[in-house]
PDB file of C-alpha atoms in Angstrom:
ATOM      1  CA  MET A   1     -83.108  41.747 -43.076  1.00 52.00           C
ATOM      2  CA  ALA A   2     -79.524  42.481 -42.127  1.00 51.00           C
ATOM      3  CA  ALA A   3     -80.649  43.589 -38.666  1.00 50.00           C
ATOM      4  CA  HIS A   4     -82.417  40.247 -38.111  1.00 51.00           C
ATOM      5  CA  ARG A   5     -79.288  38.356 -39.175  1.00 57.00           C
ATOM      6  CA  ALA A   6     -77.148  40.419 -36.840  1.00 50.00           C
ATOM      7  CA  GLU A   7     -79.552  39.713 -33.964  1.00 53.00           C
ATOM      8  CA  ALA A   8     -79.485  35.970 -34.737  1.00 50.00           C
ATOM      9  CA  VAL A   9     -75.674  35.930 -34.822  1.00 46.00           C
ATOM     10  CA  THR A  10     -75.551  37.847 -31.527  1.00 54.00           C
ATOM     11  CA  ALA A  11     -78.054  35.430 -29.918  1.00 50.00           C
ATOM     12  CA  ARG A  12     -76.051  32.403 -31.081  1.00 59.00           C
ATOM     13  CA  GLY A  13     -72.849  33.960 -29.754  1.00 52.00           C
ATOM     14  CA  ALA A  14     -74.458  34.687 -26.388  1.00 55.00           C
ATOM     15  CA  SER A  15     -75.847  31.154 -26.230  1.00 66.00           C
ATOM     16  CA  ALA A  16     -72.441  29.628 -27.024  1.00 69.00           C
ATOM     17  CA  HIS A  17     -70.805  31.865 -24.441  1.00 69.00           C
ATOM     18  CA  GLY A  18     -73.388  30.797 -21.837  1.00 72.00           C
ATOM     19  CA  ARG A  19     -72.805  27.109 -22.583  1.00 81.00           C
ATOM     20  CA  ALA A  20     -69.036  27.566 -22.315  1.00 80.00           C
ATOM     21  CA  ARG A  21     -69.427  29.356 -18.983  1.00 85.00           C
ATOM     22  CA  LEU A  22     -71.751  26.618 -17.701  1.00 82.00           C
ATOM     23  CA  LEU A  23     -69.238  23.996 -18.834  1.00 83.00           C
ATOM     24  CA  ARG A  24     -66.370  25.701 -16.988  1.00 85.00           C
ATOM     25  CA  ARG A  25     -68.472  26.073 -13.855  1.00 87.00           C
ATOM     26  CA  ASN A  26     -69.361  22.362 -13.835  1.00 86.00           C
ATOM     27  CA  ILE A  27     -65.843  21.038 -14.515  1.00 87.00           C
ATOM     28  CA  PRO A  28     -65.507  19.687 -10.915  1.00 88.00           C
ATOM     29  CA  LEU A  29     -68.714  17.711 -11.370  1.00 87.00           C
ATOM     30  CA  TYR A  30     -67.495  16.258 -14.676  1.00 87.00           C
ATOM     31  CA  VAL A  31     -64.232  15.246 -12.992  1.00 90.00           C
ATOM     32  CA  MET A  32     -66.255  13.475 -10.287  1.00 91.00           C
ATOM     33  CA  PHE A  33     -68.206  11.595 -12.975  1.00 88.00           C
ATOM     34  CA  LEU A  34     -65.060  10.582 -14.852  1.00 91.00           C
ATOM     35  CA  PRO A  35     -64.158   7.469 -12.759  1.00 92.00           C
ATOM     36  CA  GLY A  36     -67.693   6.142 -13.132  1.00 90.00           C
ATOM     37  CA  ILE A  37     -67.667   6.730 -16.873  1.00 92.00           C
ATOM     38  CA  VAL A  38     -64.298   4.997 -17.221  1.00 93.00           C
ATOM     39  CA  PHE A  39     -65.580   2.067 -15.167  1.00 94.00           C
ATOM     40  CA  LEU A  40     -68.658   1.692 -17.372  1.00 91.00           C
ATOM     41  CA  LEU A  41     -66.588   1.877 -20.548  1.00 92.00           C
ATOM     42  CA  LEU A  42     -63.989  -0.668 -19.401  1.00 92.00           C
ATOM     43  CA  PHE A  43     -66.233  -3.203 -17.696  1.00 90.00           C
ATOM     44  CA  LYS A  44     -69.664  -2.736 -19.297  1.00 85.00           C
ATOM     45  CA  TYR A  45     -69.476  -1.398 -22.851  1.00 89.00           C
ATOM     46  CA  ILE A  46     -66.131  -2.572 -24.236  1.00 90.00           C
ATOM     47  CA  PRO A  47     -66.766  -6.223 -23.181  1.00 87.00           C
ATOM     48  CA  MET A  48     -69.942  -6.149 -25.293  1.00 87.00           C
ATOM     49  CA  GLY A  49     -67.682  -6.628 -28.281  1.00 87.00           C
ATOM     50  CA  GLY A  50     -67.092 -10.184 -27.057  1.00 87.00           C
ATOM     51  CA  LEU A  51     -70.720 -11.032 -27.831  1.00 89.00           C
ATOM     52  CA  VAL A  52     -69.582 -11.659 -31.395  1.00 91.00           C
ATOM     53  CA  ILE A  53     -68.388 -15.140 -30.341  1.00 91.00           C
ATOM     54  CA  ALA A  54     -72.047 -16.149 -30.051  1.00 92.00           C
ATOM     55  CA  PHE A  55     -71.950 -16.263 -33.861  1.00 93.00           C
ATOM     56  CA  LYS A  56     -68.548 -17.974 -34.074  1.00 92.00           C
ATOM     57  CA  GLU A  57     -66.971 -21.313 -33.250  1.00 91.00           C
ATOM     58  CA  TYR A  58     -64.666 -19.723 -30.729  1.00 91.00           C
ATOM     59  CA  ASN A  59     -61.305 -21.198 -29.813  1.00 86.00           C
ATOM     60  CA  MET A  60     -58.517 -19.617 -27.788  1.00 84.00           C
ATOM     61  CA  TYR A  61     -55.864 -20.272 -30.442  1.00 84.00           C
ATOM     62  CA  ASP A  62     -57.565 -18.146 -33.124  1.00 86.00           C
ATOM     63  CA  GLY A  63     -59.039 -15.656 -30.663  1.00 86.00           C
ATOM     64  CA  ILE A  64     -62.229 -13.643 -31.012  1.00 86.00           C
ATOM     65  CA  LEU A  65     -61.399 -12.142 -34.406  1.00 85.00           C
ATOM     66  CA  GLY A  66     -59.804 -15.237 -35.952  1.00 87.00           C
ATOM     67  CA  SER A  67     -62.395 -17.843 -34.946  1.00 89.00           C
ATOM     68  CA  PRO A  68     -64.605 -19.010 -37.863  1.00 91.00           C
ATOM     69  CA  TRP A  69     -68.128 -17.673 -38.283  1.00 92.00           C
ATOM     70  CA  VAL A  70     -70.973 -20.154 -37.821  1.00 91.00           C
ATOM     71  CA  GLY A  71     -73.921 -17.763 -37.975  1.00 88.00           C
ATOM     72  CA  MET A  72     -76.918 -18.932 -35.937  1.00 91.00           C
ATOM     73  CA  ASP A  73     -75.611 -22.470 -35.366  1.00 91.00           C
ATOM     74  CA  ASN A  74     -74.977 -21.876 -31.672  1.00 90.00           C
ATOM     75  CA  PHE A  75     -78.535 -20.632 -31.167  1.00 92.00           C
ATOM     76  CA  ASN A  76     -79.960 -23.585 -33.103  1.00 91.00           C
ATOM     77  CA  MET A  77     -77.924 -26.004 -31.004  1.00 89.00           C
ATOM     78  CA  LEU A  78     -78.950 -24.219 -27.809  1.00 88.00           C
ATOM     79  CA  PHE A  79     -82.683 -24.247 -28.441  1.00 87.00           C
ATOM     80  CA  ASN A  80     -82.729 -27.801 -29.769  1.00 88.00           C
ATOM     81  CA  GLN A  81     -81.703 -29.071 -26.319  1.00 85.00           C
ATOM     82  CA  MET A  82     -84.470 -30.090 -23.930  1.00 84.00           C
ATOM     83  CA  GLN A  83     -82.290 -28.895 -21.056  1.00 87.00           C
ATOM     84  CA  THR A  84     -82.506 -25.328 -22.346  1.00 88.00           C
ATOM     85  CA  VAL A  85     -86.297 -25.259 -21.997  1.00 88.00           C
ATOM     86  CA  THR A  86     -86.040 -26.485 -18.399  1.00 91.00           C
ATOM     87  CA  ILE A  87     -83.361 -23.912 -17.555  1.00 92.00           C
ATOM     88  CA  ILE A  88     -85.374 -21.015 -18.982  1.00 91.00           C
ATOM     89  CA  LYS A  89     -88.524 -22.249 -17.219  1.00 92.00           C
ATOM     90  CA  ASN A  90     -86.680 -22.472 -13.867  1.00 93.00           C
ATOM     91  CA  THR A  91     -85.180 -19.018 -14.355  1.00 92.00           C
ATOM     92  CA  LEU A  92     -88.556 -17.465 -15.095  1.00 91.00           C
ATOM     93  CA  MET A  93     -90.232 -19.291 -12.207  1.00 93.00           C
ATOM     94  CA  LEU A  94     -87.710 -18.180  -9.583  1.00 93.00           C
ATOM     95  CA  SER A  95     -87.480 -14.626 -10.942  1.00 92.00           C
ATOM     96  CA  VAL A  96     -91.216 -14.054 -11.257  1.00 92.00           C
ATOM     97  CA  LEU A  97     -91.913 -15.490  -7.802  1.00 93.00           C
ATOM     98  CA  SER A  98     -89.139 -13.351  -6.298  1.00 93.00           C
ATOM     99  CA  LEU A  99     -90.546 -10.274  -8.048  1.00 92.00           C
ATOM    100  CA  VAL A 100     -94.203 -10.871  -7.167  1.00 93.00           C
ATOM    101  CA  ILE A 101     -93.556 -11.843  -3.551  1.00 94.00           C
ATOM    102  CA  GLY A 102     -90.472  -9.768  -2.812  1.00 93.00           C
ATOM    103  CA  PHE A 103     -91.162  -6.459  -4.588  1.00 94.00           C
ATOM    104  CA  PRO A 104     -93.931  -5.204  -2.228  1.00 94.00           C
ATOM    105  CA  VAL A 105     -91.968  -6.097   0.925  1.00 94.00           C
ATOM    106  CA  PRO A 106     -89.532  -3.107   0.912  1.00 94.00           C
ATOM    107  CA  ILE A 107     -92.446  -0.774   0.163  1.00 94.00           C
ATOM    108  CA  ALA A 108     -94.433  -2.036   3.153  1.00 93.00           C
ATOM    109  CA  LEU A 109     -91.305  -1.963   5.299  1.00 93.00           C
ATOM    110  CA  ALA A 110     -90.515   1.643   4.368  1.00 93.00           C
ATOM    111  CA  ILE A 111     -94.093   2.741   5.098  1.00 92.00           C
ATOM    112  CA  MET A 112     -94.024   1.039   8.498  1.00 92.00           C
ATOM    113  CA  LEU A 113     -90.652   2.562   9.391  1.00 90.00           C
ATOM    114  CA  ASN A 114     -91.922   5.959   8.300  1.00 88.00           C
ATOM    115  CA  GLU A 115     -94.748   5.695  10.813  1.00 86.00           C
ATOM    116  CA  VAL A 116     -92.407   4.996  13.740  1.00 85.00           C
ATOM    117  CA  ARG A 117     -92.085   8.036  15.995  1.00 83.00           C
ATOM    118  CA  LYS A 118     -89.447   6.771  18.443  1.00 86.00           C
ATOM    119  CA  ALA A 119     -86.146   7.761  16.807  1.00 83.00           C
ATOM    120  CA  TRP A 120     -83.996   5.293  18.787  1.00 87.00           C
ATOM    121  CA  PHE A 121     -86.295   2.390  17.934  1.00 88.00           C
ATOM    122  CA  LYS A 122     -86.462   3.364  14.266  1.00 86.00           C
ATOM    123  CA  LYS A 123     -82.661   3.580  13.959  1.00 87.00           C
ATOM    124  CA  SER A 124     -82.181   0.252  15.734  1.00 89.00           C
ATOM    125  CA  VAL A 125     -84.664  -1.530  13.476  1.00 88.00           C
ATOM    126  CA  GLN A 126     -83.171   0.064  10.357  1.00 87.00           C
ATOM    127  CA  THR A 127     -79.681  -1.077  11.321  1.00 87.00           C
ATOM    128  CA  LEU A 128     -80.831  -4.652  11.895  1.00 90.00           C
ATOM    129  CA  LEU A 129     -82.742  -4.699   8.611  1.00 90.00           C
ATOM    130  CA  TYR A 130     -79.922  -3.165   6.546  1.00 89.00           C
ATOM    131  CA  LEU A 131     -77.258  -5.493   7.943  1.00 90.00           C
ATOM    132  CA  PRO A 132     -78.078  -8.650   5.865  1.00 92.00           C
ATOM    133  CA  HIS A 133     -77.431  -6.744   2.624  1.00 92.00           C
ATOM    134  CA  PHE A 134     -73.740  -6.582   3.514  1.00 91.00           C
ATOM    135  CA  PHE A 135     -73.490 -10.344   4.077  1.00 91.00           C
ATOM    136  CA  SER A 136     -72.112 -12.359   1.191  1.00 91.00           C
ATOM    137  CA  TRP A 137     -74.188 -15.258  -0.081  1.00 92.00           C
ATOM    138  CA  VAL A 138     -71.613 -17.580   1.453  1.00 92.00           C
ATOM    139  CA  ILE A 139     -72.615 -16.298   4.887  1.00 93.00           C
ATOM    140  CA  VAL A 140     -76.321 -16.281   4.075  1.00 93.00           C
ATOM    141  CA  SER A 141     -76.194 -19.852   2.765  1.00 92.00           C
ATOM    142  CA  GLY A 142     -74.353 -20.873   5.939  1.00 91.00           C
ATOM    143  CA  ILE A 143     -77.148 -19.345   8.038  1.00 92.00           C
ATOM    144  CA  VAL A 144     -79.781 -21.110   5.924  1.00 92.00           C
ATOM    145  CA  LEU A 145     -78.000 -24.448   6.342  1.00 88.00           C
ATOM    146  CA  GLU A 146     -77.762 -23.939  10.101  1.00 89.00           C
ATOM    147  CA  ILE A 147     -81.512 -23.357  10.237  1.00 92.00           C
ATOM    148  CA  PHE A 148     -82.861 -25.856   7.680  1.00 92.00           C
ATOM    149  CA  SER A 149     -80.190 -28.587   7.517  1.00 89.00           C
ATOM    150  CA  LEU A 150     -81.554 -32.129   7.639  1.00 84.00           C
ATOM    151  CA  GLU A 151     -79.077 -33.398  10.217  1.00 82.00           C
ATOM    152  CA  SER A 152     -78.168 -30.373  12.348  1.00 81.00           C
ATOM    153  CA  GLY A 153     -80.720 -27.677  11.494  1.00 84.00           C
ATOM    154  CA  VAL A 154     -82.362 -25.791  14.341  1.00 89.00           C
ATOM    155  CA  ILE A 155     -85.866 -26.257  12.933  1.00 91.00           C
ATOM    156  CA  ASN A 156     -85.361 -29.973  12.253  1.00 90.00           C
ATOM    157  CA  HIS A 157     -84.094 -30.385  15.815  1.00 89.00           C
ATOM    158  CA  TRP A 158     -87.507 -29.352  17.109  1.00 91.00           C
ATOM    159  CA  ILE A 159     -89.402 -31.220  14.373  1.00 90.00           C
ATOM    160  CA  THR A 160     -87.540 -34.406  15.280  1.00 88.00           C
ATOM    161  CA  ARG A 161     -88.446 -33.975  18.933  1.00 88.00           C
ATOM    162  CA  LEU A 162     -92.115 -33.488  18.021  1.00 87.00           C
ATOM    163  CA  THR A 163     -92.593 -35.990  15.187  1.00 86.00           C
ATOM    164  CA  GLY A 164     -89.585 -38.286  15.392  1.00 83.00           C
ATOM    165  CA  GLU A 165     -88.449 -37.544  11.819  1.00 88.00           C
ATOM    166  CA  PRO A 166     -86.780 -34.459  10.283  1.00 89.00           C
ATOM    167  CA  PHE A 167     -88.206 -32.772   7.213  1.00 91.00           C
ATOM    168  CA  PRO A 168     -85.893 -32.388   4.174  1.00 91.00           C
ATOM    169  CA  PHE A 169     -86.452 -28.663   3.588  1.00 92.00           C
ATOM    170  CA  LEU A 170     -83.467 -28.310   1.252  1.00 91.00           C
ATOM    171  CA  TYR A 171     -84.212 -31.526  -0.662  1.00 92.00           C
ATOM    172  CA  GLU A 172     -87.873 -30.928  -1.538  1.00 92.00           C
ATOM    173  CA  PRO A 173     -88.426 -28.717  -4.617  1.00 92.00           C
ATOM    174  CA  GLY A 174     -91.322 -26.774  -3.075  1.00 92.00           C
ATOM    175  CA  SER A 175     -89.614 -26.010   0.225  1.00 93.00           C
ATOM    176  CA  TRP A 176     -86.308 -25.275  -1.537  1.00 94.00           C
ATOM    177  CA  VAL A 177     -87.994 -22.647  -3.728  1.00 94.00           C
ATOM    178  CA  ALA A 178     -89.656 -21.104  -0.668  1.00 94.00           C
ATOM    179  CA  ILE A 179     -86.332 -20.962   1.215  1.00 94.00           C
ATOM    180  CA  PHE A 180     -84.553 -19.498  -1.820  1.00 94.00           C
ATOM    181  CA  ILE A 181     -87.123 -16.722  -2.240  1.00 94.00           C
ATOM    182  CA  GLY A 182     -87.378 -16.053   1.484  1.00 94.00           C
ATOM    183  CA  SER A 183     -83.622 -15.786   1.978  1.00 94.00           C
ATOM    184  CA  GLY A 184     -83.353 -13.356  -0.943  1.00 93.00           C
ATOM    185  CA  ILE A 185     -86.126 -11.167   0.473  1.00 94.00           C
ATOM    186  CA  TRP A 186     -84.562 -11.218   3.953  1.00 94.00           C
ATOM    187  CA  LYS A 187     -81.162 -10.244   2.568  1.00 94.00           C
ATOM    188  CA  GLU A 188     -82.259  -7.286   0.436  1.00 92.00           C
ATOM    189  CA  MET A 189     -85.523  -5.918   1.853  1.00 92.00           C
ATOM    190  CA  GLY A 190     -83.904  -3.542   4.355  1.00 90.00           C
ATOM    191  CA  PHE A 191     -81.474  -2.027   1.891  1.00 89.00           C
ATOM    192  CA  SER A 192     -84.131  -1.721  -0.831  1.00 90.00           C
ATOM    193  CA  ALA A 193     -86.381   0.136   1.629  1.00 92.00           C
ATOM    194  CA  ILE A 194     -83.840   3.002   1.748  1.00 90.00           C
ATOM    195  CA  ILE A 195     -84.983   4.242  -1.668  1.00 91.00           C
ATOM    196  CA  TYR A 196     -88.633   4.306  -0.612  1.00 93.00           C
ATOM    197  CA  LEU A 197     -87.772   6.017   2.682  1.00 91.00           C
ATOM    198  CA  ALA A 198     -86.000   8.711   0.685  1.00 90.00           C
ATOM    199  CA  ALA A 199     -89.047   9.064  -1.576  1.00 91.00           C
ATOM    200  CA  LEU A 200     -91.313   9.396   1.476  1.00 92.00           C
ATOM    201  CA  THR A 201     -89.380  12.456   2.627  1.00 89.00           C
ATOM    202  CA  THR A 202     -90.555  14.338  -0.486  1.00 89.00           C
ATOM    203  CA  ILE A 203     -94.222  14.123   0.563  1.00 90.00           C
ATOM    204  CA  ASP A 204     -95.523  17.355   2.076  1.00 89.00           C
ATOM    205  CA  PRO A 205     -96.366  16.754   5.788  1.00 88.00           C
ATOM    206  CA  HIS A 206     -99.217  19.261   5.512  1.00 89.00           C
ATOM    207  CA  GLN A 207    -101.125  16.709   3.437  1.00 90.00           C
ATOM    208  CA  TYR A 208    -101.195  14.350   6.409  1.00 88.00           C
ATOM    209  CA  GLU A 209    -102.260  17.173   8.734  1.00 87.00           C
ATOM    210  CA  SER A 210    -105.110  18.164   6.411  1.00 90.00           C
ATOM    211  CA  ALA A 211    -106.217  14.548   6.036  1.00 89.00           C
ATOM    212  CA  SER A 212    -106.142  14.063   9.814  1.00 87.00           C
ATOM    213  CA  LEU A 213    -108.285  17.149  10.339  1.00 87.00           C
ATOM    214  CA  ASP A 214    -110.752  15.784   7.794  1.00 86.00           C
ATOM    215  CA  GLY A 215    -111.016  12.579   9.840  1.00 86.00           C
ATOM    216  CA  ALA A 216    -108.917  10.288   7.631  1.00 87.00           C
ATOM    217  CA  THR A 217    -107.640   7.170   9.372  1.00 88.00           C
ATOM    218  CA  LYS A 218    -104.006   6.080   9.186  1.00 88.00           C
ATOM    219  CA  TRP A 219    -104.853   3.461   6.546  1.00 90.00           C
ATOM    220  CA  GLN A 220    -106.650   6.071   4.458  1.00 91.00           C
ATOM    221  CA  GLN A 221    -103.657   8.409   4.692  1.00 91.00           C
ATOM    222  CA  ILE A 222    -101.364   5.623   3.509  1.00 90.00           C
ATOM    223  CA  ARG A 223    -103.708   4.727   0.662  1.00 90.00           C
ATOM    224  CA  TYR A 224    -104.465   8.210  -0.633  1.00 90.00           C
ATOM    225  CA  ILE A 225    -101.301  10.153   0.265  1.00 92.00           C
ATOM    226  CA  THR A 226     -98.319   7.891   0.944  1.00 92.00           C
ATOM    227  CA  ILE A 227     -98.664   5.370  -1.861  1.00 92.00           C
ATOM    228  CA  PRO A 228     -99.531   7.954  -4.583  1.00 91.00           C
ATOM    229  CA  GLY A 229     -96.629  10.077  -3.325  1.00 91.00           C
ATOM    230  CA  ILE A 230     -94.073   7.346  -3.904  1.00 92.00           C
ATOM    231  CA  MET A 231     -95.764   5.843  -6.976  1.00 91.00           C
ATOM    232  CA  PRO A 232     -93.191   7.270  -9.465  1.00 88.00           C
ATOM    233  CA  THR A 233     -90.406   5.603  -7.480  1.00 90.00           C
ATOM    234  CA  ILE A 234     -92.357   2.332  -7.321  1.00 91.00           C
ATOM    235  CA  VAL A 235     -92.921   2.338 -11.088  1.00 88.00           C
ATOM    236  CA  LEU A 236     -89.279   3.207 -11.788  1.00 87.00           C
ATOM    237  CA  LEU A 237     -87.948   0.330  -9.646  1.00 89.00           C
ATOM    238  CA  LEU A 238     -90.593  -2.042 -11.002  1.00 89.00           C
ATOM    239  CA  ILE A 239     -89.524  -1.363 -14.591  1.00 87.00           C
ATOM    240  CA  LEU A 240     -85.891  -1.965 -13.653  1.00 85.00           C
ATOM    241  CA  SER A 241     -86.834  -5.147 -11.794  1.00 89.00           C
ATOM    242  CA  VAL A 242     -88.810  -6.465 -14.765  1.00 88.00           C
ATOM    243  CA  GLY A 243     -85.669  -6.087 -16.875  1.00 83.00           C
ATOM    244  CA  LYS A 244     -83.885  -8.515 -14.530  1.00 84.00           C
ATOM    245  CA  VAL A 245     -86.505 -11.252 -14.746  1.00 85.00           C
ATOM    246  CA  MET A 246     -84.127 -13.461 -16.739  1.00 84.00           C
ATOM    247  CA  ASP A 247     -81.298 -12.842 -14.273  1.00 83.00           C
ATOM    248  CA  VAL A 248     -81.819 -14.803 -11.065  1.00 86.00           C
ATOM    249  CA  GLY A 249     -78.214 -14.298 -10.026  1.00 84.00           C
ATOM    250  CA  PHE A 250     -75.469 -16.876  -9.752  1.00 89.00           C
ATOM    251  CA  ASP A 251     -74.412 -16.667  -6.099  1.00 90.00           C
ATOM    252  CA  PRO A 252     -77.743 -17.401  -4.353  1.00 91.00           C
ATOM    253  CA  VAL A 253     -78.613 -20.346  -6.594  1.00 92.00           C
ATOM    254  CA  PHE A 254     -75.136 -21.853  -6.619  1.00 91.00           C
ATOM    255  CA  MET A 255     -74.725 -21.611  -2.839  1.00 91.00           C
ATOM    256  CA  LEU A 256     -78.129 -23.135  -2.021  1.00 91.00           C
ATOM    257  CA  GLN A 257     -78.626 -25.712  -4.786  1.00 89.00           C
ATOM    258  CA  ASN A 258     -77.967 -29.460  -4.597  1.00 88.00           C
ATOM    259  CA  GLU A 259     -78.368 -32.380  -6.990  1.00 89.00           C
ATOM    260  CA  VAL A 260     -81.682 -33.495  -5.477  1.00 90.00           C
ATOM    261  CA  VAL A 261     -83.445 -30.256  -6.448  1.00 91.00           C
ATOM    262  CA  SER A 262     -81.547 -29.681  -9.704  1.00 88.00           C
ATOM    263  CA  ASN A 263     -84.829 -29.905 -11.611  1.00 90.00           C
ATOM    264  CA  VAL A 264     -85.837 -26.517 -10.158  1.00 91.00           C
ATOM    265  CA  SER A 265     -82.455 -24.973  -9.280  1.00 91.00           C
ATOM    266  CA  ASN A 266     -80.672 -25.162 -12.643  1.00 91.00           C
ATOM    267  CA  VAL A 267     -80.960 -21.675 -14.123  1.00 92.00           C
ATOM    268  CA  ILE A 268     -79.258 -19.660 -16.859  1.00 91.00           C
ATOM    269  CA  SER A 269     -76.461 -18.354 -14.622  1.00 90.00           C
ATOM    270  CA  THR A 270     -75.502 -21.829 -13.370  1.00 90.00           C
ATOM    271  CA  TYR A 271     -75.747 -23.186 -16.933  1.00 90.00           C
ATOM    272  CA  ILE A 272     -73.297 -20.513 -18.130  1.00 90.00           C
ATOM    273  CA  TYR A 273     -70.944 -21.362 -15.268  1.00 91.00           C
ATOM    274  CA  THR A 274     -71.102 -25.123 -15.847  1.00 89.00           C
ATOM    275  CA  PHE A 275     -70.825 -25.152 -19.643  1.00 89.00           C
ATOM    276  CA  GLY A 276     -68.917 -21.912 -20.175  1.00 88.00           C
ATOM    277  CA  LEU A 277     -66.240 -22.000 -17.483  1.00 84.00           C
ATOM    278  CA  GLN A 278     -66.035 -25.679 -16.557  1.00 86.00           C
ATOM    279  CA  ARG A 279     -66.523 -27.183 -20.028  1.00 86.00           C
ATOM    280  CA  ALA A 280     -65.158 -24.280 -22.112  1.00 85.00           C
ATOM    281  CA  GLN A 281     -68.296 -23.999 -24.309  1.00 89.00           C
ATOM    282  CA  PHE A 282     -67.776 -20.268 -24.662  1.00 91.00           C
ATOM    283  CA  SER A 283     -69.755 -19.695 -27.853  1.00 91.00           C
ATOM    284  CA  LEU A 284     -72.763 -21.669 -26.663  1.00 90.00           C
ATOM    285  CA  THR A 285     -72.985 -19.921 -23.312  1.00 90.00           C
ATOM    286  CA  THR A 286     -72.410 -16.505 -24.898  1.00 91.00           C
ATOM    287  CA  ALA A 287     -75.420 -17.218 -27.107  1.00 91.00           C
ATOM    288  CA  MET A 288     -77.419 -18.020 -23.970  1.00 91.00           C
ATOM    289  CA  GLY A 289     -76.236 -14.819 -22.293  1.00 89.00           C
ATOM    290  CA  LEU A 290     -77.137 -12.758 -25.374  1.00 90.00           C
ATOM    291  CA  PHE A 291     -80.601 -14.307 -25.444  1.00 91.00           C
ATOM    292  CA  GLU A 292     -81.031 -13.542 -21.734  1.00 88.00           C
ATOM    293  CA  ASN A 293     -80.142  -9.872 -22.194  1.00 87.00           C
ATOM    294  CA  LEU A 294     -82.297  -9.437 -25.284  1.00 90.00           C
ATOM    295  CA  VAL A 295     -85.308 -10.765 -23.384  1.00 89.00           C
ATOM    296  CA  GLY A 296     -84.505  -8.389 -20.528  1.00 87.00           C
ATOM    297  CA  LEU A 297     -84.330  -5.444 -22.942  1.00 87.00           C
ATOM    298  CA  ILE A 298     -87.691  -6.361 -24.484  1.00 90.00           C
ATOM    299  CA  LEU A 299     -89.286  -6.664 -21.044  1.00 88.00           C
ATOM    300  CA  VAL A 300     -87.966  -3.244 -19.963  1.00 86.00           C
ATOM    301  CA  LEU A 301     -89.278  -1.586 -23.137  1.00 87.00           C
ATOM    302  CA  THR A 302     -92.645  -3.318 -22.761  1.00 87.00           C
ATOM    303  CA  ALA A 303     -92.969  -2.348 -19.091  1.00 85.00           C
ATOM    304  CA  ASN A 304     -92.078   1.245 -19.930  1.00 83.00           C
ATOM    305  CA  GLN A 305     -94.712   1.349 -22.669  1.00 86.00           C
ATOM    306  CA  ILE A 306     -97.351   0.086 -20.234  1.00 82.00           C
ATOM    307  CA  ALA A 307     -96.259   2.641 -17.613  1.00 80.00           C
ATOM    308  CA  ARG A 308     -96.456   5.404 -20.242  1.00 82.00           C
ATOM    309  CA  LYS A 309    -100.206   4.859 -20.513  1.00 78.00           C
ATOM    310  CA  PHE A 310    -100.445   5.865 -16.844  1.00 71.00           C
ATOM    311  CA  ASN A 311     -97.979   8.783 -17.241  1.00 74.00           C
ATOM    312  CA  GLN A 312     -95.393   6.992 -15.107  1.00 71.00           C
ATOM    313  CA  GLU A 313     -92.867   6.053 -17.789  1.00 70.00           C
ATOM    314  CA  LEU A 314     -89.131   5.861 -17.162  1.00 68.00           C
ATOM    315  CA  TRP A 315     -88.247   7.778 -20.339  1.00 71.00           C
TER     316      TRP A 315
END
């Protein structure tokens, strides 16, 4: 019995010594992680404490801690407004359409680029496709206005010459939604394809050689080798994208919207800006933001549970 105890103590000591040695060896890596951890703490986690004002009647004089509690009054007020239903509906519509239409585009783009054999052509195309990601939405909206503007747009210039009348692309709800989704896809598809291109490099080239010898066509190789090979990456990014369904983003909507299409362009982010910053309704808009994030959390957990049934879960 004593011998077993001695062996257990020795094993624990060796294990502790090994962990300490591993810790010392990885100190440079921990130092590299430190700025990122500090950033997350300062700008992501600590500000979460401000969510408490969703349950208070916040005023700047009393501050976050001194403002009186009102419980769920802000949520009741929020969801008793007809405007709230419209805003949530618009947010879901734009997000779901962007996800359904835009999510497959980087995947297809990465697969096509992966099939290019001319290195100079591949690099040139990649550079052109990555470039829009680094444009701000101010620049992108300026490009959109130059193309689709009613008075001076390039497309309306030709439409006017053909039909005699311009078409109000930015003032029709249907065309505005199409332009909004299309501009977002154009801006991000090249940069998003980088992740899939990286995933494609992990596929063993011998699989393609074996499939080619067996007579598989290029489409069959893509279907049975390429897509299954990057499926874990696809599922991972899809789960993360589903969590952002309630977050359309402020910049693209704000830069492209106008009063004529406000019935489809007013979303949660613009509501928070208008009522929170311009009208100082901090508690009300914090309640809206909390609701938005709770829905996103539920969607991520649900998507992960569905993916788990196919052994592709995120955690």
